[in-house]
Structures are given as structure tokens and as C-alpha cells.
Short mmCIF file of C-alpha atoms and ligand atoms in Angstrom, two decimals:
data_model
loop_
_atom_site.label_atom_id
_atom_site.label_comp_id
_atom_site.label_asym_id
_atom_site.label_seq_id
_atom_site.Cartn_x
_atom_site.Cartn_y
_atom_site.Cartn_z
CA UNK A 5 81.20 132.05 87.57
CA UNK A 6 83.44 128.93 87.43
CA UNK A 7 82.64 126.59 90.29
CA UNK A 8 85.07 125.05 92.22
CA UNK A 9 82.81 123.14 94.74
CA UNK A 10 79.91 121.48 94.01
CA UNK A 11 77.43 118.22 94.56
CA UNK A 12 78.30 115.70 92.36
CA UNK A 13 77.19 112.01 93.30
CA UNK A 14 77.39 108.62 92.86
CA UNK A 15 73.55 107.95 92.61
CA UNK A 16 73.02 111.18 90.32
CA UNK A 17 72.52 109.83 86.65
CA UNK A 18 73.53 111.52 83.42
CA UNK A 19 69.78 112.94 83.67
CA UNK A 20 70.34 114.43 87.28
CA UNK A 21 73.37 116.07 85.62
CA UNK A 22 71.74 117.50 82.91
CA UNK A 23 68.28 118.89 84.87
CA UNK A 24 71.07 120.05 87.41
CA UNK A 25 72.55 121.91 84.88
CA UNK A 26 69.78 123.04 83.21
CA UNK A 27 68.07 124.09 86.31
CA UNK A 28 71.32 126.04 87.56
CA UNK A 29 71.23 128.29 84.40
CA UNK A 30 67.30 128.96 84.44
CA UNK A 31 68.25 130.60 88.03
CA UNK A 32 71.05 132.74 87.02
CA UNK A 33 69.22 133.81 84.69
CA UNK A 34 65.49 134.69 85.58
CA UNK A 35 66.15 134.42 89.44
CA UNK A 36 70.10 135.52 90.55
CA UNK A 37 69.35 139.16 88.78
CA UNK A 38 66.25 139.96 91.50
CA UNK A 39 67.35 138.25 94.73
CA UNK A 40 67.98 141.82 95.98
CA UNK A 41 65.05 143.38 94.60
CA UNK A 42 62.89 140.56 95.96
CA UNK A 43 64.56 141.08 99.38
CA UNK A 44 63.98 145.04 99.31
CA UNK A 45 60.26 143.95 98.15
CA UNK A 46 59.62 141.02 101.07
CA UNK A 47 58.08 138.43 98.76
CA UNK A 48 59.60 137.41 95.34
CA UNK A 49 57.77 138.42 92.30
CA UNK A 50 54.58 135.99 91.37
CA UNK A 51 55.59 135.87 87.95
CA UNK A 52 58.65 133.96 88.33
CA UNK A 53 55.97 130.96 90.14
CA UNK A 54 54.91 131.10 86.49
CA UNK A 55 58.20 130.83 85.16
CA UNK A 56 59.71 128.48 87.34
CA UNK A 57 56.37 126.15 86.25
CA UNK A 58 57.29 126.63 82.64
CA UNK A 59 61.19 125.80 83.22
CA UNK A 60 59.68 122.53 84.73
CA UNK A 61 60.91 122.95 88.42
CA UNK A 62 57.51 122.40 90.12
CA UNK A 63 56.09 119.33 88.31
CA UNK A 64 59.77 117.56 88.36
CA UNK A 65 58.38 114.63 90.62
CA UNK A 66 54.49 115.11 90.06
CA UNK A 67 52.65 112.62 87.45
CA UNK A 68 52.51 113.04 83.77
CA UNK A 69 48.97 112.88 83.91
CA UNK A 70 48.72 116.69 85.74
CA UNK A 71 51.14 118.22 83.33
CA UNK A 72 54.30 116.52 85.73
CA UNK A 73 57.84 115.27 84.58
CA UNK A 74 57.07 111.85 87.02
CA UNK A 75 60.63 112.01 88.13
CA UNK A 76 61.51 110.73 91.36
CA UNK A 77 61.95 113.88 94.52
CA UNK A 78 65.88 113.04 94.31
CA UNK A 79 65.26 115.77 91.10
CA UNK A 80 63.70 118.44 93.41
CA UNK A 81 66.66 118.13 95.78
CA UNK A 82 68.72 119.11 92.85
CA UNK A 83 66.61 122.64 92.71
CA UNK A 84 66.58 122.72 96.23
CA UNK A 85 70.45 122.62 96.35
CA UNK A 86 70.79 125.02 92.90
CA UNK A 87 68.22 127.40 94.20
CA UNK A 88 70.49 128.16 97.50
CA UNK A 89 73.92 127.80 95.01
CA UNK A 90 72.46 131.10 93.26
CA UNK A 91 72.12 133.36 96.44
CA UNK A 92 68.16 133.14 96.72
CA UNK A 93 66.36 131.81 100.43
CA UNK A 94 63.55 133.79 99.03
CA UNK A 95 61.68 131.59 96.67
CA UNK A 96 59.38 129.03 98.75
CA UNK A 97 60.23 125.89 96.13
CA UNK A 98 60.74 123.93 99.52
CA UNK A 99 57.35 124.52 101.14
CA UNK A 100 55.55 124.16 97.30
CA UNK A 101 57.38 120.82 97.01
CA UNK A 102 55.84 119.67 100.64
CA UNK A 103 52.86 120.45 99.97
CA UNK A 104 52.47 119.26 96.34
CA UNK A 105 53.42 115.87 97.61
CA UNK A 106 50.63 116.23 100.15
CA UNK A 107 48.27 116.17 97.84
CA UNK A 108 50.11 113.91 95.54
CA UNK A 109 50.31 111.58 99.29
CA UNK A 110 46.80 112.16 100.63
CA UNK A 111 44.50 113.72 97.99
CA UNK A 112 41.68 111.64 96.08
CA UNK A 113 41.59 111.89 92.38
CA UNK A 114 38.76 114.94 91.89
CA UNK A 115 41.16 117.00 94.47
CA UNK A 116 44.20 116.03 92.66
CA UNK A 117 42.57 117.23 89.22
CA UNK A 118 41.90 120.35 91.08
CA UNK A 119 44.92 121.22 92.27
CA UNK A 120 47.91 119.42 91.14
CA UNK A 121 47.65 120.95 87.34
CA UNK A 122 47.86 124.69 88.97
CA UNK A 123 50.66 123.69 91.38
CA UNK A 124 52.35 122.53 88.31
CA UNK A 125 51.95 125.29 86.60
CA UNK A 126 52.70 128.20 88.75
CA UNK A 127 49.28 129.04 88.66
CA UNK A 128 48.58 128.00 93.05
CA UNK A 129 51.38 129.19 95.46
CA UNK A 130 50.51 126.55 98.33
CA UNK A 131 51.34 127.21 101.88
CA UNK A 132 51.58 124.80 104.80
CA UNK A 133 49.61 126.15 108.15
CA UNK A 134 50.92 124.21 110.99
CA UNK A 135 52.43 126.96 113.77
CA UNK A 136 50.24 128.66 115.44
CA UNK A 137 51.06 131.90 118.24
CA UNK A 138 50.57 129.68 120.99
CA UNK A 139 51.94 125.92 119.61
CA UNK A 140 55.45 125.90 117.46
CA UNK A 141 56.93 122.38 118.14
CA UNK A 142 53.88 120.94 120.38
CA UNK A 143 51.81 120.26 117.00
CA UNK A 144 48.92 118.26 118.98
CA UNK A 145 48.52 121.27 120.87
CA UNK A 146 47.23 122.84 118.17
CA UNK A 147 43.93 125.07 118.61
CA UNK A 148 42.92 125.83 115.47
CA UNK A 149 39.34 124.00 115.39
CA UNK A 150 37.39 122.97 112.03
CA UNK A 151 33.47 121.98 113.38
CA UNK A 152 31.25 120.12 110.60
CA UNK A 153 27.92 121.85 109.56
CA UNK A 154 26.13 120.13 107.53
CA UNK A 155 28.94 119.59 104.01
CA UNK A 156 31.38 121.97 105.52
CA UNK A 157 34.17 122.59 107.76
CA UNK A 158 33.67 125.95 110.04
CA UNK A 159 37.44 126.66 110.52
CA UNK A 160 38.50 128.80 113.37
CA UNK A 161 41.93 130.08 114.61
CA UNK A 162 45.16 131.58 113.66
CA UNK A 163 48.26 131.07 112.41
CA UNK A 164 51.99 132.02 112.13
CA UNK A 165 55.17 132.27 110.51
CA UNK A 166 52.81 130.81 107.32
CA UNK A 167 55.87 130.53 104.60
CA UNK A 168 54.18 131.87 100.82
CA UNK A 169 51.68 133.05 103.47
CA UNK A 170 51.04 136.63 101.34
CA UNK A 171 50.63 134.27 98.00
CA UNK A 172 49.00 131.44 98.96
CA UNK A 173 46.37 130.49 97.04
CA UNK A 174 46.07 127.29 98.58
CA UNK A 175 46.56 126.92 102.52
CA UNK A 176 47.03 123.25 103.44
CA UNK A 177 45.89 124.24 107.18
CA UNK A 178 46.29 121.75 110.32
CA UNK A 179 42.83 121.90 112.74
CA UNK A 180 41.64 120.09 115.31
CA UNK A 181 38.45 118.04 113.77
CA UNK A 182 37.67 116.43 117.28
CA UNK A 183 39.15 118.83 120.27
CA UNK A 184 39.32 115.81 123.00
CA UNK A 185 41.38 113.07 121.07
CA UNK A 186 44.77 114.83 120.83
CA UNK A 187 47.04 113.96 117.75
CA UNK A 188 44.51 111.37 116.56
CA UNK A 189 41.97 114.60 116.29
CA UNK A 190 43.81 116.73 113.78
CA UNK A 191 42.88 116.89 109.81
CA UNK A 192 44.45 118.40 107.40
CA UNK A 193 42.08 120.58 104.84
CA UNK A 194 42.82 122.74 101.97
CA UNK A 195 41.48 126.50 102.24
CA UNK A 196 41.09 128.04 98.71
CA UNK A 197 42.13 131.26 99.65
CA UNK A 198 40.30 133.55 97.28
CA UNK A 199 36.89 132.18 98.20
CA UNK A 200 37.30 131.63 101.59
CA UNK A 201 35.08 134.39 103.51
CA UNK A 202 36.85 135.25 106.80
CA UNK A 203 40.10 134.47 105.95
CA UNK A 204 42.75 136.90 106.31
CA UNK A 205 46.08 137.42 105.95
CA UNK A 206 48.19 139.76 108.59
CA UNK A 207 51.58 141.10 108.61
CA UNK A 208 54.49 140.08 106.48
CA UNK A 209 56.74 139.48 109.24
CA UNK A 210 59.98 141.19 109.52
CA UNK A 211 63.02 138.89 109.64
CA UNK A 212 66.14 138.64 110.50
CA UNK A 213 67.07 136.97 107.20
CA UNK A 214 65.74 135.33 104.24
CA UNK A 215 64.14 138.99 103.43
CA UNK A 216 62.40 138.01 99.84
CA UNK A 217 60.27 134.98 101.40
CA UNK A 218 56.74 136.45 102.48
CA UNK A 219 56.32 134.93 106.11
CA UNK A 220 52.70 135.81 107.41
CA UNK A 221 50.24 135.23 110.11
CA UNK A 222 47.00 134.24 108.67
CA UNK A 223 43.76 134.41 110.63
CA UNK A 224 40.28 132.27 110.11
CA UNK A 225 37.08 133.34 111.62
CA UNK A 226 34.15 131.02 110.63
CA UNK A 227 35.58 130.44 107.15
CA UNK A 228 33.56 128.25 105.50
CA UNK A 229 35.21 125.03 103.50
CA UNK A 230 33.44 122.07 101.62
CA UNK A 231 34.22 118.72 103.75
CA UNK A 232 35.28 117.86 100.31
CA UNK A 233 38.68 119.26 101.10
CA UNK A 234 39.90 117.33 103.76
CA UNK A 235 42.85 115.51 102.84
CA UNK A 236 42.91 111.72 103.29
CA UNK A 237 40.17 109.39 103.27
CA UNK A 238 39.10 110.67 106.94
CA UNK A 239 38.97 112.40 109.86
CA UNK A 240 42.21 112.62 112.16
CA UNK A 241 44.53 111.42 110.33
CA UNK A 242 46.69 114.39 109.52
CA UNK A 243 48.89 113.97 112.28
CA UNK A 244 50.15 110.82 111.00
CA UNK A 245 50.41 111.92 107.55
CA UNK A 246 52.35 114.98 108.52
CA UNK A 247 54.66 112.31 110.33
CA UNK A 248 54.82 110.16 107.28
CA UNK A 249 55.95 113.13 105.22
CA UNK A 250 58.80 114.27 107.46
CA UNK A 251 62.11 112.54 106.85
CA UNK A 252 61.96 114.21 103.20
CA UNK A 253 60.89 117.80 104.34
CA UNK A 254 63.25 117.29 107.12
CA UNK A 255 66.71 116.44 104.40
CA UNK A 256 65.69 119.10 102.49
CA UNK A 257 66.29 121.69 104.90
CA UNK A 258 70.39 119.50 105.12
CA UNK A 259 70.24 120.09 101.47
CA UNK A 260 69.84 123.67 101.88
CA UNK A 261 72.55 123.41 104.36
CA UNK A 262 75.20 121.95 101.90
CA UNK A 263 74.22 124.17 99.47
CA UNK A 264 74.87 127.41 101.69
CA UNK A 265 78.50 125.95 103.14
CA UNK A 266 79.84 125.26 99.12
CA UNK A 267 78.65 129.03 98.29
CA UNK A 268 80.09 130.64 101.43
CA UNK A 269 83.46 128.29 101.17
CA UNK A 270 84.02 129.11 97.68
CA UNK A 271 83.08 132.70 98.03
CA UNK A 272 85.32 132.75 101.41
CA UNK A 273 88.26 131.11 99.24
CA UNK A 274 88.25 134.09 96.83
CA UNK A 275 88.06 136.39 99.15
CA UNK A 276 91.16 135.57 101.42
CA UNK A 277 93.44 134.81 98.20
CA UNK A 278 92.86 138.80 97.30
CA UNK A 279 93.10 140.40 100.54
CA UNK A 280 96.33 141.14 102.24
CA UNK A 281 97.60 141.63 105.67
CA UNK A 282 100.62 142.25 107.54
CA UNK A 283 102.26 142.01 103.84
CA UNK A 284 100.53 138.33 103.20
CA UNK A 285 97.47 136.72 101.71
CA UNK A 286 94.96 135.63 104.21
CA UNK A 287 95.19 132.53 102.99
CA UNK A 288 98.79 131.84 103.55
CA UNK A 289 98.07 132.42 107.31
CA UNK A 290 97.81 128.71 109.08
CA UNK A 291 94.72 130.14 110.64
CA UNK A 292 92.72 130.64 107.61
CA UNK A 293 94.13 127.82 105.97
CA UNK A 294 92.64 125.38 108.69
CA UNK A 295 89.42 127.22 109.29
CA UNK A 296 88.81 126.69 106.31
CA UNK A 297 90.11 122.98 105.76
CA UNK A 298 88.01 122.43 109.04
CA UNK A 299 84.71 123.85 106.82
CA UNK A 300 85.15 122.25 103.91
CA UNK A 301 85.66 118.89 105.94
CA UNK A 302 81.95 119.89 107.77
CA UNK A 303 80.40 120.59 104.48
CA UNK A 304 81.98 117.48 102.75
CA UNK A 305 80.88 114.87 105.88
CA UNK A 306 77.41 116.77 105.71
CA UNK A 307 77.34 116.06 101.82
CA UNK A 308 78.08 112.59 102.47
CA UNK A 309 75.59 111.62 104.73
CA UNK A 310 73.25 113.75 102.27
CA UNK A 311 74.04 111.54 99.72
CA UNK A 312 73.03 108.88 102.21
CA UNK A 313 69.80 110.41 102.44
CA UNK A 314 69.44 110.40 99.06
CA UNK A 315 70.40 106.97 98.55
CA UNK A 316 67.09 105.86 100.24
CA UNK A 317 64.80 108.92 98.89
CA UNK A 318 65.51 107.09 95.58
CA UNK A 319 64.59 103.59 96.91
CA UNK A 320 61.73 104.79 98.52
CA UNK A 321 63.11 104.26 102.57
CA UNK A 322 63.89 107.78 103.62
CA UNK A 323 62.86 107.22 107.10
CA UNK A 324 62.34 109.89 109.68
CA UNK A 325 65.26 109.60 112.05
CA UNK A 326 67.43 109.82 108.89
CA UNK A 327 65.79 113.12 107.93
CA UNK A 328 65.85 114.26 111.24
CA UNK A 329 69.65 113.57 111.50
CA UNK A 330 69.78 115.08 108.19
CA UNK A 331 68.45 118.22 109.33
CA UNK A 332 69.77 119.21 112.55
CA UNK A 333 73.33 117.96 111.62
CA UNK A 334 73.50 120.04 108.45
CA UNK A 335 72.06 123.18 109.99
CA UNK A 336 74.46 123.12 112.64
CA UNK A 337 77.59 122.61 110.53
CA UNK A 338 76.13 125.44 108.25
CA UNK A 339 75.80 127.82 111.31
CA UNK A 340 79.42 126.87 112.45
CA UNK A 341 80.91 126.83 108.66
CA UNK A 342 79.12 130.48 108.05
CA UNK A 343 80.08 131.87 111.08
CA UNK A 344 83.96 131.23 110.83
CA UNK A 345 83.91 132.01 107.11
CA UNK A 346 82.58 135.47 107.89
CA UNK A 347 84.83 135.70 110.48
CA UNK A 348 87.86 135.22 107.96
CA UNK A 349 85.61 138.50 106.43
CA UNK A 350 86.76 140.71 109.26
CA UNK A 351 84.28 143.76 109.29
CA UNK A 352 83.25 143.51 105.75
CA UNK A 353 81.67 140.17 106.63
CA UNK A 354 79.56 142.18 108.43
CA UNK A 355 78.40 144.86 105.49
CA UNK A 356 75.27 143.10 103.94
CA UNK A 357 76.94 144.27 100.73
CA UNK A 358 78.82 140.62 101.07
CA UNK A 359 76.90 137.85 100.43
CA UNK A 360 78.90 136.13 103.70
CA UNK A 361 76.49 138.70 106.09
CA UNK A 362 73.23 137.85 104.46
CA UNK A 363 74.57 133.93 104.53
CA UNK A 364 74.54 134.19 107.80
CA UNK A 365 71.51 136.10 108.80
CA UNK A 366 69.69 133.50 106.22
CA UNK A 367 71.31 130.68 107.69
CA UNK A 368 70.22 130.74 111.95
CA UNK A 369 66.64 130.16 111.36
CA UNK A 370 67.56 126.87 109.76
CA UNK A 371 68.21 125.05 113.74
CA UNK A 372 64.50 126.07 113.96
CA UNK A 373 62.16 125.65 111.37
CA UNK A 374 61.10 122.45 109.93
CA UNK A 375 60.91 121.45 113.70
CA UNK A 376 63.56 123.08 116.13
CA UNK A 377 66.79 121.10 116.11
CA UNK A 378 65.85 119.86 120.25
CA UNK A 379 62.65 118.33 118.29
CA UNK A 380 65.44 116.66 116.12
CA UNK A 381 67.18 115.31 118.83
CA UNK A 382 64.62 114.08 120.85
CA UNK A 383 63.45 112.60 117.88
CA UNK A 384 66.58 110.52 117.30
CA UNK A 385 66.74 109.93 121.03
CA UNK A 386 63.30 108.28 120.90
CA UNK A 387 64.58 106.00 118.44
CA UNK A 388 67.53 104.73 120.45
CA UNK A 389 65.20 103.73 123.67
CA UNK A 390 61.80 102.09 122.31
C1 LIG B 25 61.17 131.86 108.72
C2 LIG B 25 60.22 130.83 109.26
C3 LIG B 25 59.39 130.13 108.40
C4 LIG B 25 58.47 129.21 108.90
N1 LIG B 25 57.60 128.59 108.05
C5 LIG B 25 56.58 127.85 108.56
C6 LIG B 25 55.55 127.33 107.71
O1 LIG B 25 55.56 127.51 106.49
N2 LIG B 25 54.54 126.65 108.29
C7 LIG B 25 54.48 126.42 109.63
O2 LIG B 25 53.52 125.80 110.08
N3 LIG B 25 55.46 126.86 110.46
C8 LIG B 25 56.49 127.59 109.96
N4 LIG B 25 57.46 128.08 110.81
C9 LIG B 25 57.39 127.81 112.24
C10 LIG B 25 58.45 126.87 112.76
O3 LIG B 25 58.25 125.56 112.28
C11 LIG B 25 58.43 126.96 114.29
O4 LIG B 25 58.93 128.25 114.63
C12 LIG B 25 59.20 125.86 114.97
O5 LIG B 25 58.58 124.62 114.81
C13 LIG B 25 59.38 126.13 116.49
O6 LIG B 25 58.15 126.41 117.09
P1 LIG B 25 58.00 127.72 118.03
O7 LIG B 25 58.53 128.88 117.24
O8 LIG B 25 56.61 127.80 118.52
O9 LIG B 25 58.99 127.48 119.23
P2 LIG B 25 58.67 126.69 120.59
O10 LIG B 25 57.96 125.43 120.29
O11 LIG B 25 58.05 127.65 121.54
O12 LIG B 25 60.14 126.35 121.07
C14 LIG B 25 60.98 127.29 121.73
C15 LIG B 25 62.25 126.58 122.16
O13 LIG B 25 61.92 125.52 123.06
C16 LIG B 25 62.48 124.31 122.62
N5 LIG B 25 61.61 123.17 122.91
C17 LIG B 25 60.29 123.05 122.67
N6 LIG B 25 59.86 121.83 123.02
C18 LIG B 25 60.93 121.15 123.48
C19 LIG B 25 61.16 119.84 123.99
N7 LIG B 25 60.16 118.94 124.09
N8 LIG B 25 62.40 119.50 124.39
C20 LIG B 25 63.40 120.39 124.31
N9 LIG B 25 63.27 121.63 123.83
C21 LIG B 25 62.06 122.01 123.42
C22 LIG B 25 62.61 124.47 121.09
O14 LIG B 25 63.56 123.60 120.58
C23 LIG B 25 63.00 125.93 121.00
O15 LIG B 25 64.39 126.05 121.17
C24 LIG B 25 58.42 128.97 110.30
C25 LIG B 25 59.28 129.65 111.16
C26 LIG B 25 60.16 130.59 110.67
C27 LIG B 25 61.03 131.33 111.64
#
């Protein structure tokens, strides 16, 4: 379908425009045709990891030398933004793309040989293991513990809300390496998955949207891992290099966010122009016609500062206040933009036949992951009194 809204940008180069393009069509394509499937199914189908590795969405900004494009991340926000454009908050491209620039961050050159080829390929679904049922936004509270014996780790504790948690091959998990020294005690080590003894996996969770991602609790009990997968060069620093990584994991959720208000607008904008009431298009009322001037102002703003954002991803200065600005901004204008556009629905906004009701079933839980939008906040806050 013809698109009336969409990102285009100063900083994007004839190359962004073409892997934009390109990328749009691979989705419409292999993904578009089994969003609902996937959703009816609760994870999306492995295969298409495989696919999407072949199309060259997973290597975009990893190094030649692994089987990578080594193009810069502004190239993933591209599939970030095209992956939400074709109805799909299934796929876990965001939570691959953190974690593959983990290890492309952190990791020393055996682990990177190790892993990075198979992330590039399709071949490991990674998964990020932060949350745990007791500690959400408190991360140093975390009690997941990982005790040395001799070359290994002895991981114990449990996790939730683990995004790709049903796939994962790899689970990038945070523990506690020394209990008593607070942040400056966690590490972050990679579980292989299908040799780790005493790992499980529990429950895909039931949601209240994004249906096709696989959301899981995972449980360790004395699962034994090499100390040869600890990321960085030691103990206690993961806390910092979860830090270091935020502002980017943080825009990418505000990318999501712009890419969910252009769908809903332009699908909105059909919609009134065809029905009728009280002998009128909906969209000659003044009501819908600033409702949704008032969206497409939120969405444009958003994109703006987005672009921002992007600005210094490419220059290598996305900082985290910026990301965190990024994120709770543009998942509360894409909350308030859904909202009134399925409003302008009536009661068929409401039949998860339209794509308005799953847009905004999908859309809530972006004010809380990726650290709750207070986190955000107090975030910036911090930043205006030091
Ligand atoms: C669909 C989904 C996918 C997810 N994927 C992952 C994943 O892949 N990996 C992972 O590790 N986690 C994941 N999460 C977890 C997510 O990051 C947490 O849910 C989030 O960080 C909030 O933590 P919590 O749920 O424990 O809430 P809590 O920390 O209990 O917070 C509850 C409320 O209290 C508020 N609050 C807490 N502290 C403060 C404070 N200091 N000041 C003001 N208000 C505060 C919060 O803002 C929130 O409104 C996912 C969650 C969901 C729903």
C-alpha cells in the first residue's frame, strides 16, 4: 500500500534509502503474511531468524570479519522503524540488536568468533536476562548469584519477562558475582542454553499485547558455565556496561514509537475519509480533523527529536539522558496518539479485527519496558541537579 507518512531524514544517505527500502519489502513479504499466525502461535516462527540473517537485517552494524555489513546502528533503526511500519511487535530484532552489540561492546575475540557469526546468521536467538520476580527497575537489587568453582560460574536464580526467552540460545544473564558490593558486584555472562544443565525455561507469559513475541521466565539451579563467558575483561563490571549501552536501547524503543503513530495515523486517515455519520465523512467533522492534526503534530515533534537522536548515534555521542528522553517522550505520545486514533474508531476500534485495537494493546507496555518511564524521568532529573 501507498504510503503517505513516513521517516525520511536529513542524515539518511542514498544507502539508508535504499536498505530502507529494501528492508521494507523483505517484511511484507516473508514477515506481514504471518503476524497473525505468529500471534495465534505466541512466538514467531524460528525460520524467519534464518531468513531475516540471510536478508542481512542482523549483521547490518556487526563487522565484516563475522559475516557483518559494518554499517553504523543508524541502519538497524531503519529495521527497527520498518519492522513496526509492517504490523509486527512480535519479532525480537530489538533485543537481538542489544545484545549483539554486547558482545560486539564487551566480548574478547575467541567469544566474539563464537558467537557473533551465529547471531549473524540467524543461527543464536540471544536474550537479555536482567528482571527478575522480585527486582524490575532496582537492577542492583538483583539476586541472581553466579559463585566461582574452580573455571566456572555456579549460576543461581530466576528470571522474568525474558524477551526471545522460549528461543534463546544464548542468555546474556545479569548475576551478582560478589553479593556485598552492590552495582559494582554484578557481571554479565553468557549461558549457552542447550548445554546448560539446570536451566529451564517456564511459561510463555500471556500478554496483553505484542502476542507473537515469546516472553518467558527462565529459571537456573546450579547451572554450570565456563568463567570463560563472562563478558568484559572482569568481574563487576556489568552494571556499568549495561549503563554504557542504554541511550541506544533506550531510542530504539522512541523509534518504535514513531513507527506505531505513522501506521495508526495513516490507517486512522483512511478510515474516517470512508465512514459516514450524521450524512458526513468523519473527517469533515472539526473534531476529527484536529485530533488528528494534534497526532500527527505528536508524531512529527517525536520524529524530530528522533532524528536528533540519530544525529549523534551516527557521530558516536548518543548519550543516556538523550535516549532516555527519547524513550519516555515517544512512548507517551504513542499511547496518547493511539488512544485518540482508536477513539475516532468508535466500537470497531475496539474489534481486534482492526489493526487500531491491537496498536493499542501493543503499544502500553512501551511506558514500561526498557526501564519504566518514572526510571526515565528520574533519570533526566538526575542530570539537571549533579
Ligand atoms: C513485554 C515485556 C518484555 C520485557 N522484556 C525484558 C527482557 O527482555 N529482559 C529483561 O530483563 N526485562 C524485560 N522486561 C522487564 C521490564 O524491563 C520491567 O518490567 C521494567 O523494568 C519494570 O520493572 P518491574 O516490572 O519489576 O516494575 P517495578 O520496578 O516493580 O515498578 C513498578 C512501578 O513502580 C515505579 N517505580 C519503581 N521505582 C521507582 C522510583 N525509584 N521512582 C518512581 N517510581 C518508581 C515504576 O516506574 C513502575 O511504575 C520486559 C517486560 C515486559 C512487560
Amino acid at each position: 500500500m501507498e504510503r503517505k507518512i513516513d521517516w525520511n531524514a536529513p542524515w539518511m544517505t542514498e544507502e539508508h534509502l535504499m536498505f530502507k527500502e529494501s528492508t521494507r519489502k523483505f517484511f511484507e513479504s516473508e514477515l506481514s503474511p504471518h503476524t497473525e499466525r505468529w500471534a495465534e502461535q505466541g512466538v514467531v516462527d524460528r525460520d524467519f531468524w534464518f531468513k531475516a540473517g540471510e536478508a542481512g537485517l542482523l549483521g547490518a552494524s556487526a563487522p565484516e570479519e563475522f559475516g557483518g555489513v559494518g554499517a553504523d546502528q543508524s541502519f538497524d533503526a531503519l529495521t527497527m522503524y520498518e519492522q513496526a511500519r509492517a504490523g509486527d511487535s512480535g519479532w525480537g530484532f530489538g533485543v537481538h540488536n542489544i545484545c549483539t552489540h554486547y558482545i560486539m561492546a564487551y566480548a574478547n575475540e575467541e567469544q566474539k568468533a563464537r558467537w557473533l557469526p551465529g547471531l549473524i546468521s540467524g543461527e543464536i536467538v540471544p536474550a537479555l536476562a536482567m528482571t527478575e520476580p522480585g527486582t524490575g527497575s532496582d537492577l542492583q537489587a538483583v539476586r541472581t548469584t553466579a559463585d566461582k568453582d574452580g573455571d566456572d560460574y555456579i549460576i543461581n536464580g530466576s528470571k522474568i519477562f525474558i524477551s526471545n526467552g522460549q528461543q534463546a540460545d544464548i542468555v546474556i544473564v545479569v548475576a551478582k558475582t560478589d553479593k556485598d558490593a552492590g552495582g559494582r558486584g554484578i557481571s554479565l555472562i553468557v549461558v549457552e542454553t542447550a548445554d546448560a544443565e539446570g536451566f529451564a525455561r517456564g511459561r510463555n507469559l500471556k500478554k496483553l499485547g505484542m502476542k507473537a513475541q515469546d516472553t518467558s521466565e527462565l529459571f537456573f539451579e546450579n547451572v554450570r558455565v565456563p568463567r570463560a563467558n563472562l563478558l568484559g575483561e572482569q568481574e563487576g563490571q556489568g552494571f556499568i556496561h549495561l549503563m554504557l549501552q542504554l541511550g541506544w536501547e533506550r531510542a530504539n524503543i522512541g523509534i518504535a514509537a514513531i513507527a506505531a503513530m505513522d501506521t495508526v495515523i495513516e490507517e486512522t486517515v483512511r478510515y474516517v475519509q470512508e465512514r459516514k455519520a450524521f450524512k458526513q465523512r468523519l473527517m469533515d467533522m472539526q473534531n476529527t480533523r484536529f485530533k488528528l492534526a494534534e497526532a500527527k503534530t505528536k508524531a512529527d515533534v517525536t520524529k524530530a527529536y528522533i532524528n536528533e537522536c540519530m544525529v549523534k548515534l551516527i557521530d558516536g555521542k548518543l548519550d543516556p539522558v538523550s535516549g532516555a528522553t527519547a524513550k519516555w517522550w515517544g512512548s507517551q505520545m504513542q499511547c496518547e496518539v493511539v488512544d485518540e486514533c482508536l477513539q475516532l474508531h468508535g466500537g470497531y476500534g475496539y474489534m481486534m479485527e482492526y489493526p487500531v485495537a491491537r496498536a493499542y494493546a501493543d503499544s502500553r507496555v512501551q511506558k514500561i519496558y526498557g526501564g519504566a518511564n518514572e526510571i526515565q524521568k528520574e533519570l533526566i532529573a538526575r542530570s539537571l541537579d549533579n
